Short mmCIF file of C-alpha atoms in Angstrom, two decimals:
data_model
loop_
_atom_site.label_atom_id
_atom_site.label_comp_id
_atom_site.label_asym_id
_atom_site.label_seq_id
_atom_site.Cartn_x
_atom_site.Cartn_y
_atom_site.Cartn_z
CA GLY A 19 -32.79 30.96 -31.03
CA GLN A 20 -32.70 27.80 -28.70
CA GLN A 21 -35.00 28.23 -25.45
CA LEU A 22 -35.47 26.13 -22.16
CA ASN A 23 -38.48 25.79 -20.07
CA GLN A 24 -37.34 24.56 -16.45
CA SER A 25 -40.36 23.54 -14.17
CA PRO A 26 -41.08 23.99 -11.16
CA GLN A 27 -39.96 27.21 -10.81
CA SER A 28 -39.94 26.57 -6.95
CA MET A 29 -40.49 23.72 -4.56
CA PHE A 30 -41.02 23.62 -0.76
CA ILE A 31 -40.37 20.15 0.78
CA GLN A 32 -39.98 18.30 3.87
CA GLU A 33 -36.54 16.52 4.67
CA GLY A 34 -36.33 13.05 3.42
CA GLU A 35 -38.67 13.81 0.52
CA ASP A 36 -37.90 12.79 -3.10
CA VAL A 37 -37.65 15.74 -5.66
CA SER A 38 -37.99 16.02 -9.42
CA MET A 39 -37.55 18.72 -11.86
CA ASN A 40 -37.24 18.75 -15.48
CA CYS A 41 -36.39 21.15 -18.54
CA THR A 42 -37.48 21.09 -22.13
CA SER A 43 -36.04 22.65 -25.06
CA SER A 44 -37.66 23.90 -28.15
CA SER A 45 -34.83 22.16 -30.30
CA ILE A 46 -32.36 19.32 -30.05
CA PHE A 47 -29.61 19.37 -27.67
CA ASN A 48 -26.24 17.33 -27.79
CA THR A 49 -25.43 17.73 -24.31
CA TRP A 50 -27.45 18.52 -21.03
CA LEU A 51 -26.12 19.70 -17.51
CA TRP A 52 -27.36 20.11 -14.17
CA TYR A 53 -25.75 22.92 -11.94
CA LYS A 54 -26.78 23.92 -8.22
CA GLN A 55 -26.06 27.25 -7.18
CA ASP A 56 -25.77 28.33 -3.57
CA PRO A 57 -26.65 31.64 -2.17
CA GLY A 58 -23.27 34.17 -3.05
CA GLU A 59 -21.49 31.35 -5.18
CA GLY A 60 -21.05 30.26 -8.41
CA PRO A 61 -23.17 27.55 -9.99
CA VAL A 62 -21.50 24.05 -9.55
CA LEU A 63 -21.62 21.01 -12.25
CA LEU A 64 -23.68 18.05 -10.56
CA ILE A 65 -24.19 15.87 -13.52
CA ALA A 66 -23.13 15.69 -17.31
CA LEU A 67 -25.26 13.79 -20.12
CA TYR A 68 -23.97 13.29 -23.47
CA LYS A 69 -26.37 10.71 -25.05
CA ALA A 70 -30.03 10.37 -25.48
CA GLY A 71 -31.55 7.98 -22.89
CA GLU A 72 -28.62 8.30 -20.76
CA LEU A 73 -29.26 7.89 -17.03
CA THR A 74 -26.73 8.91 -14.53
CA SER A 75 -26.29 9.40 -10.95
CA ASN A 76 -24.31 11.17 -8.61
CA GLY A 77 -24.96 10.31 -4.89
CA ARG A 78 -28.69 10.75 -4.35
CA LEU A 79 -28.96 12.61 -7.97
CA THR A 80 -30.03 11.02 -11.01
CA ALA A 81 -30.49 12.65 -14.09
CA GLN A 82 -31.68 11.89 -17.51
CA PHE A 83 -30.94 12.53 -21.38
CA GLY A 84 -34.56 12.08 -23.00
CA ILE A 85 -34.88 9.99 -25.84
CA THR A 86 -36.23 12.83 -27.99
CA ARG A 87 -33.20 14.97 -26.97
CA LYS A 88 -35.43 17.58 -26.16
CA ASP A 89 -35.78 17.05 -22.66
CA SER A 90 -34.02 16.10 -19.18
CA PHE A 91 -34.87 15.78 -15.57
CA LEU A 92 -33.21 15.88 -12.30
CA ASN A 93 -34.38 13.53 -9.12
CA ILE A 94 -32.93 13.93 -5.67
CA SER A 95 -33.79 11.22 -3.33
CA ALA A 96 -34.00 11.60 0.24
CA SER A 97 -33.98 15.30 0.47
CA ILE A 98 -31.81 16.90 3.08
CA PRO A 99 -31.63 20.59 4.39
CA SER A 100 -28.24 21.09 2.42
CA ASP A 101 -29.76 20.41 -0.93
CA VAL A 102 -31.51 24.05 -0.76
CA GLY A 103 -30.49 26.33 -3.49
CA ILE A 104 -31.25 26.98 -7.22
CA TYR A 105 -30.90 24.22 -9.69
CA PHE A 106 -30.18 25.08 -13.29
CA CYS A 107 -30.07 22.68 -16.53
CA ALA A 108 -28.46 23.78 -19.16
CA GLY A 109 -28.05 22.36 -22.94
CA GLN A 110 -25.79 22.73 -25.81
CA GLY A 111 -27.28 22.62 -29.17
CA GLU A 112 -25.90 20.96 -32.46
CA THR A 113 -25.03 24.48 -33.93
CA SER A 114 -24.22 26.62 -30.64
CA GLY A 115 -20.34 25.91 -30.76
CA SER A 116 -19.51 26.01 -27.16
CA ARG A 117 -22.61 28.16 -26.11
CA LEU A 118 -24.62 26.98 -23.24
CA THR A 119 -28.43 27.69 -23.03
CA PHE A 120 -29.68 27.97 -19.47
CA GLY A 121 -33.05 27.41 -18.02
CA GLU A 122 -34.55 29.82 -15.31
CA GLY A 123 -33.71 27.70 -12.41
CA THR A 124 -35.87 25.62 -9.86
CA GLN A 125 -35.46 27.25 -6.49
CA LEU A 126 -35.31 23.99 -4.00
CA THR A 127 -36.62 24.96 -0.31
CA VAL A 128 -36.06 21.83 2.45
CA ASN A 129 -37.60 22.11 5.66
CA PRO A 130 -35.92 20.03 8.39
CA ASP B 4 -6.72 22.22 -7.29
CA ALA B 5 -7.52 25.96 -7.71
CA GLY B 6 -11.16 26.88 -9.66
CA VAL B 7 -11.72 29.70 -11.41
CA ILE B 8 -10.70 32.62 -9.40
CA GLN B 9 -12.68 35.94 -10.01
CA SER B 10 -11.82 39.37 -8.62
CA PRO B 11 -13.07 41.52 -6.92
CA ARG B 12 -15.91 39.71 -5.38
CA HIS B 13 -17.66 42.74 -4.55
CA GLU B 14 -17.78 46.20 -6.43
CA VAL B 15 -19.79 49.36 -5.31
CA THR B 16 -19.13 52.52 -7.66
CA GLU B 17 -21.17 55.44 -8.75
CA MET B 18 -22.69 55.64 -12.19
CA GLY B 19 -20.38 56.85 -14.86
CA GLN B 20 -17.40 55.28 -13.00
CA GLU B 21 -14.95 52.63 -15.26
CA VAL B 22 -15.41 49.27 -13.70
CA THR B 23 -12.94 46.09 -14.47
CA LEU B 24 -13.75 42.68 -13.44
CA ARG B 25 -10.75 40.12 -13.66
CA CYS B 26 -10.66 36.39 -14.04
CA LYS B 27 -8.31 33.77 -14.14
CA PRO B 28 -9.51 30.22 -15.38
CA ILE B 29 -8.86 26.99 -14.57
CA SER B 30 -5.18 26.09 -15.50
CA GLY B 31 -5.33 23.98 -18.77
CA HIS B 32 -8.63 25.40 -19.87
CA ASN B 33 -8.86 26.89 -23.31
CA SER B 34 -12.63 28.39 -23.41
CA LEU B 35 -13.64 31.21 -21.24
CA PHE B 36 -16.87 32.61 -20.74
CA TRP B 37 -18.26 35.63 -19.43
CA TYR B 38 -22.05 35.68 -18.16
CA ARG B 39 -24.18 38.16 -16.27
CA GLN B 40 -26.69 37.06 -13.73
CA THR B 41 -29.91 39.10 -12.54
CA MET B 42 -33.24 38.35 -10.95
CA MET B 43 -35.08 39.32 -14.15
CA ARG B 44 -32.85 37.87 -16.90
CA GLY B 45 -31.62 35.00 -15.12
CA LEU B 46 -28.09 34.04 -16.48
CA GLU B 47 -26.96 35.63 -19.63
CA LEU B 48 -23.87 34.70 -21.64
CA LEU B 49 -22.08 37.79 -22.68
CA ILE B 50 -18.85 36.90 -24.65
CA TYR B 51 -16.65 33.83 -24.81
CA PHE B 52 -13.03 32.97 -25.87
CA ASN B 53 -11.36 29.95 -27.55
CA ASN B 54 -7.92 29.69 -27.26
CA ASN B 55 -7.97 33.44 -25.94
CA VAL B 56 -9.84 34.76 -29.32
CA PRO B 57 -13.40 36.12 -28.85
CA ILE B 58 -15.71 33.80 -30.68
CA ASP B 59 -19.15 34.91 -29.84
CA ASP B 60 -19.65 38.49 -28.38
CA SER B 61 -23.34 38.83 -29.20
CA GLY B 62 -24.30 39.13 -25.63
CA MET B 63 -22.38 42.03 -24.93
CA PRO B 64 -25.34 44.54 -24.30
CA GLU B 65 -23.69 47.59 -26.00
CA ASP B 66 -20.55 49.49 -26.68
CA ARG B 67 -19.95 50.05 -22.87
CA PHE B 68 -18.85 46.33 -22.33
CA SER B 69 -15.48 45.15 -23.61
CA ALA B 70 -13.79 42.09 -22.61
CA LYS B 71 -10.20 41.05 -23.43
CA MET B 72 -8.29 37.74 -22.87
CA PRO B 73 -4.37 38.89 -23.51
CA ASN B 74 -3.31 35.42 -22.63
CA ALA B 75 -4.56 32.08 -21.55
CA SER B 76 -4.60 32.60 -17.77
CA PHE B 77 -6.15 35.81 -17.55
CA SER B 78 -9.30 37.88 -18.90
CA THR B 79 -10.97 41.03 -18.11
CA LEU B 80 -14.60 42.55 -18.27
CA LYS B 81 -14.83 46.13 -18.57
CA ILE B 82 -17.48 48.81 -18.18
CA GLN B 83 -17.25 52.20 -18.94
CA PRO B 84 -19.26 54.20 -18.07
CA SER B 85 -21.16 52.18 -15.75
CA GLU B 86 -24.70 52.82 -15.10
CA PRO B 87 -27.46 51.52 -12.47
CA ARG B 88 -28.87 49.05 -14.74
CA ASP B 89 -25.48 47.24 -14.98
CA SER B 90 -25.84 46.06 -11.35
CA ALA B 91 -25.82 42.24 -11.39
CA VAL B 92 -23.46 39.44 -10.60
CA TYR B 93 -20.94 38.87 -13.13
CA PHE B 94 -19.53 35.09 -13.52
CA CYS B 95 -16.71 33.87 -15.38
CA ALA B 96 -16.47 30.10 -16.41
CA SER B 97 -13.88 27.96 -18.12
CA SER B 98 -13.73 24.68 -20.13
CA LEU B 99 -11.81 22.64 -22.07
CA LEU B 100 -12.53 23.54 -25.68
CA VAL B 101 -13.52 19.52 -26.26
CA SER B 102 -16.04 19.53 -23.35
CA SER B 103 -19.43 21.09 -22.57
CA GLU B 104 -18.78 21.00 -18.84
CA GLN B 105 -18.22 24.77 -17.79
CA PHE B 106 -16.92 25.39 -14.43
CA PHE B 107 -17.82 28.78 -12.84
CA GLY B 108 -16.04 31.13 -10.61
CA PRO B 109 -17.59 32.56 -7.27
CA GLY B 110 -18.61 35.75 -9.38
CA THR B 111 -18.29 39.38 -8.77
CA ARG B 112 -21.51 41.45 -7.38
CA LEU B 113 -21.36 44.77 -8.90
CA THR B 114 -23.45 47.43 -7.48
CA VAL B 115 -23.77 50.93 -9.54
CA LEU B 116 -25.27 53.57 -7.66
#
């Protein structure tokens, strides 16, 4: 089946620093999604990507759909304490129907 | 607008008891997904419905788990009998059939003693 490798597993940064995390897939995806999960809450959709090479921003967040369609990255610029949480990538493959495959998550800690 | 609604938010029960988790998807969404999240296994898709019809239940762990969607605005996930290893956070998500974007509820934290 499809597998997603997300890295890094965790990051500890200072407020104001930029952050980058990425996901790679063993197979081609048609859609990449990035979610953030706060403690005790469900994942919240941050950015959706639909085309290879697509670069999309949402405030301080920027995500790109890799040209090979097997990878995606998420950048957070000028991090702030409320960026703390777990970030998940998710992809939808050509033969997966409505099913999403999720990465293992990146735990982000921002020190003020 | 109301998002996905789940109840209860927390459930503590004893092994062997029946547990029913409830979900109301976003109005107008015609796909509904049940996930389980644990530290060990991350987010796992259990089952999903399109237009109230179960499409893929390959993620349902075993016969103790069942899910229904009697109408477009309500779904249940039932565990009978429950076991301690079922302890996890269970999420419901919904989307438009033509969209990949799934919107998650706040989850139900289940503890089976």
